[in-house]
Tab-separated table of C-alpha atoms in Angstrom:
chain	number	residue	atom	x	y	z
P	298	MET	CA	121.597	175.592	80.601
P	299	LYS	CA	119.576	173.747	77.806
P	300	LEU	CA	122.682	172.490	76.140
P	301	SER	CA	123.385	169.930	79.906
P	302	VAL	CA	119.872	169.541	80.418
P	303	LEU	CA	119.613	167.657	76.813
P	304	PHE	CA	123.136	166.316	77.269
P	305	SER	CA	122.447	164.228	80.728
P	306	LEU	CA	119.279	162.756	78.709
P	307	LEU	CA	121.209	161.583	76.423
P	308	LEU	CA	123.994	159.395	78.398
P	309	LEU	CA	120.503	158.045	80.212
P	310	ILE	CA	119.289	157.307	77.250
P	311	PRO	CA	122.081	153.618	77.469
P	312	PHE	CA	121.780	152.671	80.972
P	313	SER	CA	117.817	152.545	81.375
P	314	SER	CA	118.003	149.891	77.574
P	315	ILE	CA	120.535	148.252	79.509
P	316	TYR	CA	118.188	148.112	82.902
P	317	SER	CA	115.137	146.670	81.009
P	318	THR	CA	116.921	144.196	78.807
P	319	THR	CA	118.312	142.524	81.792
P	320	LEU	CA	114.591	142.690	83.720
P	321	ALA	CA	113.649	141.160	80.267
P	322	GLN	CA	115.857	138.299	80.402
P	323	ALA	CA	115.535	137.500	84.011
P	324	PRO	CA	113.976	133.497	84.054
P	325	ALA	CA	110.394	133.514	85.517
P	326	ALA	CA	110.321	131.691	89.351
P	327	ALA	CA	109.140	128.006	88.589
P	328	PRO	CA	105.679	126.726	89.942
P	329	SER	CA	106.081	124.849	93.218
P	330	LYS	CA	104.908	121.202	92.150
P	331	PRO	CA	103.775	118.069	94.044
P	332	ILE	CA	106.251	115.136	93.930
P	333	VAL	CA	103.656	112.681	92.400
P	334	SER	CA	101.841	114.796	89.733
P	335	THR	CA	98.602	114.626	88.464
P	336	LEU	CA	97.917	110.439	86.901
P	337	SER	CA	96.691	110.791	83.718
P	338	GLN	CA	93.012	109.170	83.202
P	339	SER	CA	92.432	106.326	81.806
P	340	PRO	CA	92.030	105.230	78.002
P	341	SER	CA	89.069	103.369	78.139
P	342	SER	CA	87.477	105.744	80.942
P	343	ASP	CA	84.891	107.674	80.721
P	344	THR	CA	83.094	108.129	83.991
P	345	SER	CA	81.801	111.809	83.918
P	346	ASP	CA	78.094	110.753	84.009
P	347	SER	CA	78.778	108.562	86.657
P	348	SER	CA	78.009	108.709	90.106
P	349	PRO	CA	80.019	107.449	92.928
P	350	ASP	CA	77.612	104.974	94.678
P	351	ASP	CA	77.480	102.925	92.185
P	352	LEU	CA	80.797	101.122	91.539
P	353	ILE	CA	79.787	98.318	88.887
P	354	GLY	CA	78.392	101.285	86.368
P	355	ILE	CA	81.377	103.521	86.473
P	356	LEU	CA	83.197	99.775	85.857
P	357	ARG	CA	81.249	99.081	83.313
P	358	LYS	CA	81.731	102.453	81.409
P	359	ALA	CA	85.628	101.600	81.833
P	360	LYS	CA	85.689	98.666	79.425
P	361	SER	CA	87.263	95.902	80.756
P	362	PHE	CA	86.721	95.075	83.864
P	363	ASN	CA	84.259	92.523	83.656
P	364	ILE	CA	86.107	89.529	85.933
P	365	LEU	CA	86.346	92.299	88.092
P	366	ILE	CA	82.487	93.468	88.838
P	367	ARG	CA	81.799	89.126	88.748
P	368	LEU	CA	84.026	88.994	91.765
P	369	MET	CA	82.734	91.848	93.054
P	370	LYS	CA	79.121	90.377	92.918
P	371	THR	CA	79.516	86.458	93.830
P	372	THR	CA	81.466	87.575	96.927
P	373	GLN	CA	78.663	90.133	97.438
P	374	LEU	CA	80.827	93.169	98.532
P	375	ILE	CA	80.223	95.451	96.456
P	376	ASN	CA	76.998	95.431	98.693
P	377	GLN	CA	79.361	96.476	101.458
P	378	LEU	CA	81.036	99.117	98.988
P	379	ASN	CA	78.150	100.962	98.654
P	380	ALA	CA	76.417	101.113	101.183
P	381	GLN	CA	79.731	102.968	103.185
P	382	LEU	CA	79.820	105.461	99.829
P	383	ILE	CA	76.338	106.270	100.612
P	384	THR	CA	76.691	106.299	104.645
P	385	ILE	CA	80.411	107.413	104.710
P	386	LYS	CA	80.914	110.937	106.023
P	387	SER	CA	84.496	111.447	106.069
P	388	GLY	CA	87.630	109.521	105.095
P	389	GLY	CA	86.232	108.028	101.686
P	390	LEU	CA	87.501	104.761	99.660
P	391	THR	CA	90.216	104.234	97.301
P	392	ILE	CA	90.524	101.092	94.872
P	393	PHE	CA	92.630	100.057	93.173
P	394	ALA	CA	90.937	98.038	90.025
P	395	PRO	CA	92.981	95.306	87.883
P	396	ASP	CA	91.437	94.770	84.408
P	397	ASP	CA	90.381	91.393	82.255
P	398	SER	CA	93.596	91.107	80.724
P	399	SER	CA	95.810	91.205	84.176
P	400	PHE	CA	92.866	88.758	86.262
P	401	SER	CA	94.467	86.945	82.410
P	402	HIS	CA	97.471	86.945	83.542
P	403	LEU	CA	97.288	84.992	86.304
P	404	LYS	CA	98.577	81.394	86.913
P	405	VAL	CA	95.369	78.719	85.455
P	406	GLY	CA	92.720	77.923	88.026
P	407	PHE	CA	94.121	80.353	91.119
P	408	LEU	CA	90.745	82.011	91.365
P	409	ASN	CA	88.968	79.456	91.491
P	410	SER	CA	90.770	77.911	94.078
P	411	LEU	CA	90.332	80.655	96.361
P	412	ALA	CA	87.689	79.408	99.217
P	413	ASP	CA	85.205	82.433	99.781
P	414	ASN	CA	86.299	83.982	102.607
P	415	GLN	CA	89.877	83.932	100.667
P	416	LYS	CA	88.053	85.572	97.911
P	417	ILE	CA	86.713	87.996	99.406
P	418	GLU	CA	89.839	89.011	101.181
P	419	LEU	CA	91.526	89.240	97.870
P	420	LEU	CA	89.472	91.814	96.505
P	421	GLN	CA	89.261	93.510	99.908
P	422	PHE	CA	93.418	93.875	99.397
P	423	HIS	CA	92.512	96.154	96.898
P	424	VAL	CA	90.617	98.857	98.835
P	425	LEU	CA	91.487	101.512	100.995
P	426	PRO	CA	89.520	102.842	103.610
P	427	THR	CA	90.022	106.000	102.769
P	428	TYR	CA	90.305	108.407	99.496
P	429	VAL	CA	93.547	109.134	98.529
P	430	SER	CA	94.030	111.516	95.456
P	431	SER	CA	96.066	111.124	92.302
P	432	SER	CA	98.629	113.870	93.448
P	433	ASN	CA	98.911	112.968	97.559
P	434	PHE	CA	99.961	108.905	96.955
P	435	ASP	CA	103.478	110.068	98.591
P	436	SER	CA	101.421	111.344	102.016
P	437	LEU	CA	100.899	107.690	102.807
P	438	SER	CA	102.710	105.650	105.798
P	439	ASN	CA	103.824	101.501	104.314
P	440	PRO	CA	102.542	99.339	105.004
P	441	VAL	CA	99.412	101.082	103.899
P	442	ARG	CA	96.414	99.425	105.465
P	443	THR	CA	93.704	98.389	103.410
P	444	LEU	CA	89.767	96.776	104.374
P	445	ALA	CA	90.877	93.266	104.732
P	446	GLY	CA	93.575	94.625	107.454
P	447	ASP	CA	97.146	95.297	108.226
P	448	ASN	CA	98.911	92.814	109.240
P	449	PRO	CA	102.331	93.195	106.996
P	450	ALA	CA	103.226	89.493	107.641
P	451	ARG	CA	99.472	88.575	105.893
P	452	LEU	CA	98.897	91.657	103.666
P	453	GLN	CA	101.417	93.667	103.207
P	454	LEU	CA	101.114	96.420	101.012
P	455	ASN	CA	103.739	99.177	100.193
P	456	VAL	CA	102.921	102.167	97.901
P	457	THR	CA	105.949	104.297	96.362
P	458	ALA	CA	105.393	107.218	94.484
P	459	TYR	CA	107.570	109.688	92.645
P	460	GLY	CA	106.894	112.057	89.612
P	461	ASN	CA	104.070	110.624	87.702
P	462	ASN	CA	105.377	106.641	88.354
P	463	VAL	CA	103.442	105.153	91.637
P	464	ASN	CA	104.315	101.600	92.099
P	465	ILE	CA	102.389	98.750	94.707
P	466	SER	CA	104.336	96.094	96.024
P	467	THR	CA	102.676	92.928	98.104
P	468	GLY	CA	105.757	90.654	98.609
P	469	VAL	CA	104.453	88.995	95.807
P	470	VAL	CA	103.813	91.219	92.901
P	471	ASN	CA	104.833	94.781	91.694
P	472	ALA	CA	101.992	96.753	89.753
P	473	THR	CA	102.252	99.902	88.438
P	474	VAL	CA	98.712	102.644	89.165
P	475	THR	CA	98.640	103.333	85.095
P	476	GLY	CA	96.018	106.133	85.635
P	477	VAL	CA	92.980	106.760	86.705
P	478	ILE	CA	89.447	105.587	86.075
P	479	TYR	CA	87.111	107.639	88.243
P	480	SER	CA	87.967	110.669	91.340
P	481	ASP	CA	85.925	113.099	93.382
P	482	LYS	CA	85.712	114.074	96.829
P	483	VAL	CA	84.468	110.651	98.354
P	484	LEU	CA	86.260	107.926	95.761
P	485	ALA	CA	89.190	107.291	93.841
P	486	ILE	CA	89.702	104.275	91.353
P	487	TYR	CA	93.076	103.682	89.645
P	488	HIS	CA	93.884	101.367	87.338
P	489	VAL	CA	96.542	98.515	87.775
P	490	ASP	CA	98.239	97.080	85.127
P	491	LYS	CA	98.334	93.483	88.255
P	492	VAL	CA	95.874	91.601	90.636
P	493	LEU	CA	97.429	92.596	94.262
P	494	LEU	CA	98.064	88.957	95.501
P	495	PRO	CA	98.184	88.890	99.322
P	496	LEU	CA	101.672	87.562	100.723
P	497	ASP	CA	99.159	85.234	103.135
P	498	PHE	CA	97.708	83.514	100.012
P	499	PHE	CA	101.804	82.351	98.873
P	500	LYS	CA	103.255	81.499	102.494
P	501	PRO	CA	103.415	77.744	103.407
P	502	LYS	CA	101.235	76.536	106.340
P	503	PRO	CA	102.147	74.766	109.190
P	504	PRO	CA	101.796	71.195	108.982
P	505	ALA	CA	98.630	69.998	110.677
P	506	PRO	CA	99.714	68.564	114.275
P	507	ALA	CA	99.654	64.540	114.082
P	508	PRO	CA	97.206	62.709	115.212
P	509	SER	CA	97.019	61.115	119.262
P	510	PRO	CA	98.227	57.360	118.992
P	511	GLU	CA	94.608	55.250	119.358
P	512	ILE	CA	94.648	52.179	122.023
P	513	ALA	CA	93.442	49.825	120.882
P	514	PRO	CA	90.546	47.728	122.049
P	515	LYS	CA	91.214	44.111	123.500
P	516	THR	CA	89.922	41.254	121.469
P	517	ASP	CA	87.917	38.491	122.331
P	518	ASN	CA	90.692	36.648	122.700
P	519	ASP	CA	92.789	38.684	124.931
P	520	ASN	CA	89.460	38.706	127.136
P	521	SER	CA	89.469	34.614	126.852
P	522	SER	CA	92.339	34.656	128.550
P	523	ALA	CA	92.109	36.719	130.985
P	524	ALA	CA	89.322	35.079	131.930
P	525	ASP	CA	91.720	31.467	132.186
P	526	ASN	CA	93.927	33.029	134.258
P	527	LEU	CA	91.059	34.191	136.856
P	528	GLY	CA	89.468	31.178	136.671
P	529	THR	CA	92.894	28.615	137.162
P	530	SER	CA	93.640	31.044	140.044
P	531	LYS	CA	91.112	30.286	141.955
P	532	ASP	CA	90.998	26.209	140.751
P	533	SER	CA	95.047	27.058	142.555
P	534	SER	CA	93.354	29.095	145.814
P	535	ALA	CA	90.613	26.373	146.043
P	536	ALA	CA	92.101	23.798	145.807
P	537	PHE	CA	95.179	25.280	148.149
P	538	SER	CA	92.396	25.789	150.223
P	539	LEU	CA	91.388	21.877	150.563
P	540	MET	CA	95.154	20.626	150.932
P	541	SER	CA	95.629	22.743	154.006
P	542	SER	CA	92.287	22.273	156.333
P	543	PRO	CA	93.124	18.650	156.773
P	544	GLY	CA	96.497	19.470	158.325
P	545	THR	CA	95.119	22.527	159.793
P	546	THR	CA	93.008	19.566	161.863
P	547	LEU	CA	95.284	16.991	162.710
P	548	VAL	CA	97.323	19.843	164.304
P	549	SER	CA	94.383	20.506	166.258
P	550	LEU	CA	94.234	17.097	167.652
P	551	GLY	CA	97.818	16.622	167.865
P	552	VAL	CA	97.921	19.146	170.511
P	553	SER	CA	94.765	18.484	172.618
P	554	LEU	CA	96.258	14.731	172.463
P	555	VAL	CA	99.758	15.896	173.996
P	556	ALA	CA	97.238	18.454	176.825
P	557	LEU	CA	95.605	15.382	177.943
P	558	VAL	CA	98.277	13.466	178.358
P	559	ILE	CA	99.819	16.220	180.133
P	560	ILE	CA	97.208	16.687	182.475
P	561	SER	CA	96.650	12.086	182.932
P	562	SER	CA	100.498	12.335	184.702
């Protein structure tokens, strides 16, 4: 009996070894990942102790955003954005921030050629009226609405995201999100490698309507000619009246004489 039990145990040892090896070799299930993984922190940014309602402070600590800061101040858009961040209850803001190098690649004199309302629109075109996390860009619907509006014919902004790449197309430029400058539950600021230029700035404007033809005022010569013609006409009428008056008198006398002859006879 003891020999039988011992023999059975010896037979089970190889099978248990094989089963243990199989379990050890089974691959672990891969964790699910979002389509867009978290973007890396921008190399120049160190804004961990910044407040979300101080955009200028965040951009200053990130460095290399002096032109963007100056434009936000001169257009006073910074006041609007800070006020929204203070009073906002849901939604948040997402800002695409081009650095000084991106602005330096614009055509010389481009910014100075813009009117004040165009400068405001240019900055608003870089702001989304909602918070978008770095792993949630693939949930956006194109064209994406910005603070400048959502007219695709004028303000086309399309975002495509896959893997670690987030690309932005405006119909004029193709930009890439290169890193995260700041992010919390209300505000996200992303570093982009180009200034986002609205298509409307480069569409040919319709020609101005031709001015209606003006009627030339009459000159003194024209007035004098008209007066001369009027005077000539009056003189002619007067002369005709004088000529016709004696003739009428003679006819009347003739009729009277004929009547007297007939009566006397």
